[in-house]
Coordinates of C-alpha atoms in Angstrom, one line a residue:
X1 CA -3.9 18.4 -12.7
X2 CA -7.6 17.5 -13.2
X3 CA -7.9 14.8 -15.9
X4 CA -10.7 15.3 -18.8
X5 CA -13.9 13.4 -18.4
X6 CA -12.9 10.9 -21.2
X7 CA -9.6 10.6 -22.1
X8 CA -7.6 8.0 -24.6
X9 CA -4.2 6.7 -24.1
X10 CA -3.1 6.1 -27.5
X11 CA -0.5 3.3 -28.7
X12 CA 1.2 2.4 -25.5
X13 CA 2.8 -0.9 -24.3
X14 CA 0.7 -2.6 -21.7
X15 CA 2.6 -4.8 -19.1
X16 CA 0.4 -7.3 -17.1
X17 CA 1.5 -10.1 -14.8
X18 CA 0.5 -12.6 -17.6
X19 CA 1.9 -10.9 -20.9
X20 CA 3.1 -7.7 -22.6
X21 CA 0.3 -6.0 -24.7
X22 CA 2.1 -3.9 -27.7
X23 CA 0.2 -1.0 -29.8
X24 CA -2.7 -0.7 -27.5
X25 CA -5.2 1.9 -26.5
X26 CA -6.7 2.7 -23.0
X27 CA -9.9 4.4 -22.5
X28 CA -10.2 6.2 -19.2
X29 CA -13.7 7.5 -18.3
X30 CA -14.3 9.4 -15.0
X31 CA -10.8 8.6 -13.7
X32 CA -11.4 4.6 -14.6
X33 CA -10.0 2.3 -17.3
X34 CA -13.3 1.0 -18.9
X35 CA -11.3 -0.6 -22.4
X36 CA -7.9 -1.6 -23.4
X37 CA -7.9 -2.5 -27.1
X38 CA -5.7 -2.8 -30.2
X39 CA -4.6 0.7 -31.3
X40 CA -6.9 2.0 -34.1
X41 CA -10.1 2.0 -33.0
X42 CA -12.0 5.5 -33.3
X43 CA -13.3 7.2 -30.3
X44 CA -15.2 10.2 -30.4
X45 CA -15.6 12.5 -27.5
X46 CA -12.1 11.5 -26.3
X47 CA -9.1 13.7 -25.5
X48 CA -6.3 11.7 -27.0
X49 CA -2.7 11.5 -25.4
X50 CA -0.4 9.5 -27.7
X51 CA 2.9 9.3 -25.8
X52 CA 6.1 8.3 -27.4
X53 CA 7.3 4.8 -26.4
X54 CA 5.0 4.8 -23.3
X55 CA 4.9 1.7 -21.1
X56 CA 2.0 1.2 -18.6
X57 CA 2.8 -0.9 -15.4
X58 CA 0.7 -2.1 -12.5
X59 CA 1.4 -0.3 -9.5
X60 CA 3.5 -1.9 -7.0
X61 CA 3.2 -3.0 -3.3
X62 CA 5.6 -1.6 -1.0
X63 CA 5.7 -4.2 1.7
X64 CA 8.0 -2.2 4.2
X65 CA 6.5 1.6 4.3
X66 CA 7.9 4.2 7.0
X67 CA 4.8 6.4 7.0
X68 CA 5.7 7.5 10.6
X69 CA 2.2 7.9 11.5
X70 CA 1.1 8.3 14.4
X71 CA 3.4 10.8 16.1
X72 CA 6.4 11.5 13.7
X73 CA 5.2 14.6 11.8
X74 CA 8.6 15.9 12.1
X75 CA 9.6 12.8 9.8
X76 CA 6.7 12.5 7.7
X77 CA 3.2 13.0 7.1
X78 CA 0.3 10.8 5.7
X79 CA 0.0 13.4 3.1
X80 CA 3.7 13.4 2.2
X81 CA 4.7 9.6 2.6
X82 CA 1.2 8.5 0.6
X83 CA 2.0 11.0 -2.2
X84 CA 5.7 9.9 -2.2
X85 CA 4.2 6.4 -2.8
X86 CA 2.3 7.2 -5.5
X87 CA 4.7 9.1 -7.5
X88 CA 6.9 6.3 -7.1
X89 CA 4.5 3.7 -8.6
X90 CA 3.1 2.1 -5.6
X91 CA -0.8 1.9 -5.4
X92 CA -0.4 -0.1 -2.0
X93 CA 1.3 0.1 1.3
X94 CA 1.7 -2.0 4.4
X95 CA 3.1 0.4 6.9
X96 CA 5.6 -0.6 9.9
X97 CA 4.8 -0.2 13.3
X98 CA 8.0 2.0 14.7
X99 CA 5.7 4.9 15.4
X100 CA 4.6 7.2 18.2
X101 CA 2.7 5.5 20.1
X102 CA 3.7 2.0 18.7
X103 CA 1.3 0.2 16.7
X104 CA 0.6 -2.6 19.2
X105 CA -3.2 -2.4 19.8
X106 CA -6.4 -1.8 17.9
X107 CA -6.9 1.7 19.7
X108 CA -3.3 2.8 18.2
X109 CA -4.6 1.3 14.7
X110 CA -7.6 3.5 14.9
X111 CA -5.3 6.4 15.7
X112 CA -3.0 5.7 12.5
X113 CA -6.1 5.4 10.2
X114 CA -7.6 8.4 11.3
X115 CA -4.8 10.5 9.6
X116 CA -4.0 7.8 6.8
X117 CA -7.5 7.0 5.8
X118 CA -8.8 10.4 4.2
X119 CA -5.4 10.8 2.3
X120 CA -5.8 7.1 0.8
X121 CA -9.2 7.7 -0.2
X122 CA -8.3 11.0 -1.8
X123 CA -5.2 9.5 -3.8
X124 CA -6.6 6.1 -4.2
X125 CA -3.9 4.2 -2.5
X126 CA -4.8 1.4 -0.4
X127 CA -3.0 1.0 2.9
X128 CA -2.8 -1.7 5.4
X129 CA -0.9 -1.7 8.7
X130 CA 1.4 -4.3 10.3
X131 CA 1.5 -4.3 14.1
X132 CA 4.4 -4.7 16.5
X133 CA 5.0 -8.5 17.3
X134 CA 5.7 -7.4 21.2
X135 CA 4.5 -4.6 23.3
X136 CA 5.9 -1.2 22.5
X137 CA 8.6 -2.9 20.4
X138 CA 10.2 -3.8 23.7
X139 CA 10.9 -7.5 22.9
X140 CA 9.2 -8.5 26.5
X141 CA 5.5 -9.5 25.8
X142 CA 3.6 -10.8 22.8
X143 CA 0.8 -8.7 21.5
X144 CA -2.9 -9.6 21.5
X145 CA -2.5 -11.0 18.1
X146 CA -6.6 -12.2 17.4
X147 CA -7.7 -8.5 18.4
X148 CA -5.1 -7.0 15.8
X149 CA -6.0 -9.4 13.2
X150 CA -9.6 -9.0 14.2
X151 CA -9.2 -5.2 13.5
X152 CA -7.5 -5.8 10.3
X153 CA -3.6 -5.8 10.6
X154 CA -2.0 -7.7 7.7
X155 CA 1.5 -8.8 9.2
X156 CA 3.5 -8.4 12.9
X157 CA 6.8 -7.1 12.8
X158 CA 9.2 -5.0 15.4
X159 CA 10.6 -4.0 12.2
X160 CA 14.2 -2.8 12.8
X161 CA 14.3 -4.2 16.6
X162 CA 13.8 -8.0 15.9
X163 CA 12.4 -10.3 18.7
X164 CA 15.8 -12.1 20.5
X165 CA 13.3 -14.2 23.0
X166 CA 12.7 -18.0 22.3
X167 CA 9.9 -18.0 24.8
X168 CA 8.1 -14.7 23.1
X169 CA 8.7 -16.3 19.5
X170 CA 7.4 -19.4 20.5
X171 CA 4.5 -17.6 22.1
X172 CA 4.0 -15.6 18.3
X173 CA 4.5 -18.7 16.3
X174 CA 1.4 -19.9 18.0
X175 CA -0.3 -16.5 17.4
X176 CA 0.6 -16.6 13.8
X177 CA -0.7 -20.3 13.4
X178 CA -4.1 -19.2 14.9
X179 CA -4.2 -15.7 12.9
X180 CA -2.6 -16.5 9.8
X181 CA -0.8 -13.3 10.4
X182 CA 2.8 -13.5 8.8
X183 CA 5.7 -12.8 11.2
X184 CA 8.0 -10.4 9.8
X185 CA 11.6 -10.8 11.9
X186 CA 14.4 -8.7 11.2

């Protein structure tokens, strides 16, 4: 579906983090919201959509998305996963590292983003990677947290496997303290 170049959503309710704005008009030019004002202002050249009882919400953030990229196209592709997220109201995703290969090095981060970035850009969805806490999610040795932080990873997790070793967890806490990366332990 192609949007008109100038669109006015008329008389909608807008929810923001601070408040609820009733009876609002939202002007959209070139796919970008340019103005939100009280209903009633005249707009020449705009295609008008006046939905009944419409509520406009901010897009959500899914902090545990399983996009299965790279390596598990039989389960999910970048396109199917990101499209589903967007249709479900999510504008940003934090991917989980249980992929093939496991996201545990900057090289695998690059591999994942080769598939994810073009779809994310096309759909306007932000994609963030989490990396495994341990190499291969095997629980035997911690990942290189500084290298992953420098790449841009946002969190470390072995996702559904968790880490049982106290020694490795102590090392991961040091990595977290050094890098600021949260540890997401199941």
